[in-house]
Each structure stands twice: as C-alpha cells, then as structure tokens.
Short mmCIF file of C-alpha atoms in Angstrom, two decimals:
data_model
loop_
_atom_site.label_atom_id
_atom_site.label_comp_id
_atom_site.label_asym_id
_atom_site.label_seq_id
_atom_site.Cartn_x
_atom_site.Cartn_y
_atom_site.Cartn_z
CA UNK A 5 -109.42 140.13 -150.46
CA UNK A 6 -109.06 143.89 -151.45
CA UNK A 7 -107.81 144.86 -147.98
CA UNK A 8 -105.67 142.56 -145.92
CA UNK A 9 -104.82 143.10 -142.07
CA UNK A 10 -101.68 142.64 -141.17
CA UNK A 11 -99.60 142.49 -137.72
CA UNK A 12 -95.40 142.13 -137.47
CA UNK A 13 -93.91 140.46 -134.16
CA UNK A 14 -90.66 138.94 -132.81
CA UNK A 15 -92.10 136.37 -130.36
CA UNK A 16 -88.40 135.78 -129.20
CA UNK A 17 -88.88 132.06 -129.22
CA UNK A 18 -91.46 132.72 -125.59
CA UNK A 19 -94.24 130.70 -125.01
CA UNK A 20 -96.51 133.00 -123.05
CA UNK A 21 -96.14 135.14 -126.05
CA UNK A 22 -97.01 133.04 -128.58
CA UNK A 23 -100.22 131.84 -125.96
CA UNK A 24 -101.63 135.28 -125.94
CA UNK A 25 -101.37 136.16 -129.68
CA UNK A 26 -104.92 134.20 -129.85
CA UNK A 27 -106.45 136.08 -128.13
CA UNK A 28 -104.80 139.53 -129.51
CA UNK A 29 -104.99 138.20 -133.55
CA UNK A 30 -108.80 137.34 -133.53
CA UNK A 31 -109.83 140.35 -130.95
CA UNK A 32 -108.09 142.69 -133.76
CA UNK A 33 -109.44 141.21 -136.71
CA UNK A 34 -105.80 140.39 -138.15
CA UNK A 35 -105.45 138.60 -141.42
CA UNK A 36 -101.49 137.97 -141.45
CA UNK A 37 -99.04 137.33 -138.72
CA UNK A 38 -95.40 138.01 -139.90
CA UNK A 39 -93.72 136.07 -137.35
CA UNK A 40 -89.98 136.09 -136.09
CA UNK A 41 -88.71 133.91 -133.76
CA UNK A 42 -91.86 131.31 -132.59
CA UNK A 43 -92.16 129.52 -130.01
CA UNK A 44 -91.33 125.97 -131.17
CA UNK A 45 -91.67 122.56 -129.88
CA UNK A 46 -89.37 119.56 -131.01
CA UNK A 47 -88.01 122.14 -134.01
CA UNK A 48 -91.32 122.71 -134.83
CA UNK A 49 -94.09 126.29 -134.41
CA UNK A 50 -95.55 125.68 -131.84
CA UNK A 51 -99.54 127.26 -130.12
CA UNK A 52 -100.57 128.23 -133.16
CA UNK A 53 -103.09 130.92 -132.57
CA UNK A 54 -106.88 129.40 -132.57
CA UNK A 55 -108.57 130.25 -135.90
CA UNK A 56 -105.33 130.21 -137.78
CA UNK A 57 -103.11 128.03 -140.20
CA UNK A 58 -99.37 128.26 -140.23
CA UNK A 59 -96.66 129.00 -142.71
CA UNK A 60 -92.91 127.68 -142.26
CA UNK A 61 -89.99 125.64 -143.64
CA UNK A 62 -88.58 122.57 -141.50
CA UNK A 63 -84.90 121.93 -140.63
CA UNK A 64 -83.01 120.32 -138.07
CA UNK A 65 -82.83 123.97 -136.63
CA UNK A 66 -85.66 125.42 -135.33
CA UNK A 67 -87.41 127.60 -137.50
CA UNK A 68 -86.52 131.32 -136.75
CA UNK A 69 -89.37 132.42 -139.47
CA UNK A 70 -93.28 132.03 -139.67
CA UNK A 71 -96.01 133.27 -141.44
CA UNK A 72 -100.07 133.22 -139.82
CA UNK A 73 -102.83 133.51 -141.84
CA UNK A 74 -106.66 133.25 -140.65
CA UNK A 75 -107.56 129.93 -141.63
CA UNK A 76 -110.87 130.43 -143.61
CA UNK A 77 -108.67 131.98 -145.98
CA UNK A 78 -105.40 130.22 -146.14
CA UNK A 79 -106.04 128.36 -149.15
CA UNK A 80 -105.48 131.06 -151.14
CA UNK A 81 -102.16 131.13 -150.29
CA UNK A 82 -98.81 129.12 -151.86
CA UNK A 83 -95.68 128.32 -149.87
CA UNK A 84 -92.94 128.89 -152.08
CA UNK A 85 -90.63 126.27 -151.04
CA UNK A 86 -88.24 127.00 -153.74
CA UNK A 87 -87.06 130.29 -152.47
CA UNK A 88 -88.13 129.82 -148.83
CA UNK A 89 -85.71 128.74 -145.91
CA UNK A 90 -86.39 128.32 -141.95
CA UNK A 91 -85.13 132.39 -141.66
CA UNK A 92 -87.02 133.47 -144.54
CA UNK A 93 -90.42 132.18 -145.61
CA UNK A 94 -92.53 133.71 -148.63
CA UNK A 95 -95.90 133.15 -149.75
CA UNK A 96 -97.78 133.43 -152.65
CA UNK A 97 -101.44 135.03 -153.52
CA UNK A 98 -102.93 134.85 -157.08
CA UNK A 99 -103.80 138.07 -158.11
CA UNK A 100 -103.07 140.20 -160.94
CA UNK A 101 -99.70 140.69 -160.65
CA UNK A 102 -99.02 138.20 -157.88
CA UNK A 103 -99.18 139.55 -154.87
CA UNK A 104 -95.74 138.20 -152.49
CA UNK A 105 -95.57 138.25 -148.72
CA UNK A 106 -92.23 137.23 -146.82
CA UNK A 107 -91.41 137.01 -143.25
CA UNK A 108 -87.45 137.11 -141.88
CA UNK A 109 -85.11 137.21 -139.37
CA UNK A 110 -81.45 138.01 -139.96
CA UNK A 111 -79.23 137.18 -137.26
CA UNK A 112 -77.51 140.04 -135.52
CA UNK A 113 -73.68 138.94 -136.93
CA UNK A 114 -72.05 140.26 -139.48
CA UNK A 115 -73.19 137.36 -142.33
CA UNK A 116 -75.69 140.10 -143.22
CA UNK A 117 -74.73 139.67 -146.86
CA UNK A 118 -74.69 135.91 -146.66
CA UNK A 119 -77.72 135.58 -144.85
CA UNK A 120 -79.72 138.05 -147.67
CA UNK A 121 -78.54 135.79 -150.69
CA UNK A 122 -81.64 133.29 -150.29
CA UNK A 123 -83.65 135.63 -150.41
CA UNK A 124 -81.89 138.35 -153.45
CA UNK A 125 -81.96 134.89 -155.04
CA UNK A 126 -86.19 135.55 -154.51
CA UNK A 127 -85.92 139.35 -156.06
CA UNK A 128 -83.66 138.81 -159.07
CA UNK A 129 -85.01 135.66 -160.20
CA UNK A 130 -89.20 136.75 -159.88
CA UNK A 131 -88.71 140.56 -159.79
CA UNK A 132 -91.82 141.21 -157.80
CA UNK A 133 -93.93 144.07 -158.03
CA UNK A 134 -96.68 143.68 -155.14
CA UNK A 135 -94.24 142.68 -151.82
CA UNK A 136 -94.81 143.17 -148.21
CA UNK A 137 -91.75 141.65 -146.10
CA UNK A 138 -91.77 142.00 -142.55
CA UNK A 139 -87.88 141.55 -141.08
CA UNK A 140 -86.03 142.17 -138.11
CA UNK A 141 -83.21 143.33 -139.17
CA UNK A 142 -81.08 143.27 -136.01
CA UNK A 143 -79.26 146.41 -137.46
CA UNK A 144 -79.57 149.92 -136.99
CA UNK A 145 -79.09 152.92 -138.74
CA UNK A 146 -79.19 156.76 -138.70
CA UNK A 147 -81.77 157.14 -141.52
CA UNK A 148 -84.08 154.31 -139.04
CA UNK A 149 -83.40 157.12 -136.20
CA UNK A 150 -80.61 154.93 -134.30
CA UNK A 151 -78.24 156.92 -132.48
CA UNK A 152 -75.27 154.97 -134.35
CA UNK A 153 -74.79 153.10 -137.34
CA UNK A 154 -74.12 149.40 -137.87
CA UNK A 155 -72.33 148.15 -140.72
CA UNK A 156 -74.68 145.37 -141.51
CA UNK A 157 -77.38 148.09 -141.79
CA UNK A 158 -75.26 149.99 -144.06
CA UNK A 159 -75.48 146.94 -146.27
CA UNK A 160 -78.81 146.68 -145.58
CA UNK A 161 -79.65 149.89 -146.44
CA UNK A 162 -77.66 149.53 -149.92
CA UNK A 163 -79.66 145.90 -150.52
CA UNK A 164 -83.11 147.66 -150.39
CA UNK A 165 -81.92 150.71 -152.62
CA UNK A 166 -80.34 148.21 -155.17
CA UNK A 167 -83.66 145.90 -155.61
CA UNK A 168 -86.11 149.19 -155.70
CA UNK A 169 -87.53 148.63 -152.01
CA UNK A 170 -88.68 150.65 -149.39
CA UNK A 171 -89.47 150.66 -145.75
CA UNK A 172 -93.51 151.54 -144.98
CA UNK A 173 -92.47 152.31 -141.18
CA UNK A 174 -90.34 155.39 -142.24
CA UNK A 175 -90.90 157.15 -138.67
CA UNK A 176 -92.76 155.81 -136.85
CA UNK A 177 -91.15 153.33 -133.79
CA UNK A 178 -89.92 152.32 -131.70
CA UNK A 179 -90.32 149.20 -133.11
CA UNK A 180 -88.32 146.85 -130.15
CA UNK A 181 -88.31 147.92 -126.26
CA UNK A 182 -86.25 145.87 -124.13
CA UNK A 183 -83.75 145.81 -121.26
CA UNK A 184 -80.74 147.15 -123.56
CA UNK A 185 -83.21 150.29 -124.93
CA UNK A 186 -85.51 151.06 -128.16
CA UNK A 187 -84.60 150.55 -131.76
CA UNK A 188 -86.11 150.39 -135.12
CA UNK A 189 -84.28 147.19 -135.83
CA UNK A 190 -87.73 145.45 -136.96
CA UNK A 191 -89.24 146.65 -140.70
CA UNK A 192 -91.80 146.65 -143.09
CA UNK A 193 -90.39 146.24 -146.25
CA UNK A 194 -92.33 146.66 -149.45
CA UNK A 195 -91.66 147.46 -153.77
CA UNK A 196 -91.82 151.11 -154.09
CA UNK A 197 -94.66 151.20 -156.67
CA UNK A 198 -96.73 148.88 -153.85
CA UNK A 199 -96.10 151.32 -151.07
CA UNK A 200 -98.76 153.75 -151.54
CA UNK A 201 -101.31 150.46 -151.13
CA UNK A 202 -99.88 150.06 -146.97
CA UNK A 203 -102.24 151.90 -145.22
CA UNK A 204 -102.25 152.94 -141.53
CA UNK A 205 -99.19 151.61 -140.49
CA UNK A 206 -98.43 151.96 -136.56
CA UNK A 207 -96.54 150.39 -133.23
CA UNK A 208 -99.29 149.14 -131.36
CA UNK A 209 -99.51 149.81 -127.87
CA UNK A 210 -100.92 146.72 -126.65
CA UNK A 211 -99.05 144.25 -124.62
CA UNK A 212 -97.99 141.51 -126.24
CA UNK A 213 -95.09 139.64 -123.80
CA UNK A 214 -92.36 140.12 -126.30
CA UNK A 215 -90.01 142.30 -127.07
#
C-alpha cells in the first residue's frame, strides 16, 4: 500500500449524502474517507458506503467523527481507542515508521483549545512522523484566504506551528460552499517532513449533497 487514495467530506449529519458516497467512493477508486459529521442512526454511522468498513468511537452523543476504509484492506488498520474520541478518531497502519491517519471535527465555539487537548494529548505523547488529519476546523483565517480572522483559528494556527504541522491544501479551496458563502474552514493536516508524500491534492467538483 505504497499509494493510498484519499477523499475529505463533512456529510453534515444528511442522509442523501451519506447514500450517494457509494456510489462516488468506489466510481473514484478511493481508499480512505475522512468523514465529519455522518449520518447516524440510534447514535450510531449510519449507510456505510457498499465495499467499505467503518472507523468510529461510541458515546451517548452521536459520533461527529468517522473514518472509511475499502474493506479488502481494512485489516491493516488499528483503531486507537486510547487517544480516539467521538470528534476525533485516529487510526493506525504498520509501516516503518507508523504511518497515523485522524479524522475531526471541532465545533465552531470558542472551546477550540479544550476541544484540541484529546488530541495534543495524541502528538506529545506518540510524536508522529507520517500523519494525515483531515479536520474541519470551523475557523477561518487570513493565511487560509478568509476575508477575516477568527480567534479560534488564531489558536489554531499557533497549535499546528507548535507540534511541527502543516496544511497540504495551502491554496487551493474553497473547501465549504453553502448558503452563508465559501471558506477554507475544512483542512488537510499533515507532519511537515510527510508533506512532500501528499500528492495531487484538489476540491473536487463533483456533487456530493453536502456542504
């Protein structure tokens, strides 16, 4: 598994969404779905997309974080329920060093620093070297071509630079179209010396019934 395919998307908790990503994942040959907000039944992910397993952590909340991968490779991939929670959910893969995927959603409040402890908790305590983490970040910022500048981005922006991470979707966006405009509020995060390894990196066009 040299070269992995992956694909980033808010769902926004929407059904219809989540039905068509079947169709869209195996059509496009995707390996990884970094999923925020899924559709969810009874607190639970819910039409998982045919061909593929799922990733997430229970609560009595429903999960606002997933994680797809195709399903005739899946087993080489660990959960890692000790630093994983329903808003942020990282994997595993054993290779040489061990390569780390995360998906996240931070709520758009101003607990950005409280919601980011679980997973600093992740960074300080394993120190990864080969990380991709695909957020939305419900924040914007100047440097992510916003207009204005949120404080929780601010603090954001100061949490990457303090654990040695970078953002592989440096210009290109927008990243979210809705009713209140476009923003770059949703990233791909990754370890600086892992970044040159992201290759092609793009919005897609395609319609996907989401923001």
């Amino acid at each position: 598994m040299d070269n992995l395919t992956f694909f980033q998307l808010n769902t926004h908790h929407c059904k219809a969404a989540m039905a068509n990503l079947s169709i869209f994942l195996n059509q496009n040959n995707v390996d990884i779905l970094l999923n925020q907000e899924p559709y969810c039944h009874n607190g639970i992910p819910s039409l998982t997309p045919i061909n593929y397993t799922h990733f997430y952590i229970p609560s009595n909340t429903i999960p606002r974080a997933c994680i797809y991968i195709r399903s005739d490779i899946a087993h080489n991939f660990t959960l890692i329920h000790s630093f994983s929670t329903p808003d942020d959910v990282i994997i595993a893969l054993s290779t040489n060093p061990t390569l780390y995927i995360a998906s996240s959603y931070l709520p758009p409040y101003d607990t950005l620093i409280q919601d980011l402890q679980p997973f600093e908790y992740f960074l300080t305590s394993l120190n990864p070297t080969n990380l991709v983490w695909g957020l939305d970040s419900n924040c914007k910022h100047q440097m992510r071509y916003s207009p204005i500048t949120t404080s929780t981005c601010r603090s954001r922006v100061e949490f990457l630079s303090a654990h040695s991470l970078t953002t592989a979707n440096e210009k290109d966006g927008p990243t979210f179209s809705g009713p209140q405009g476009e923003s770059w509020i949703d990233i791909t995060v990754t370890a600086k010396k892992m970044v040159y390894r992201i290759h092609n990196w793009l919005v897609s066009e395609k319609e996907t019934q989401s923001d």
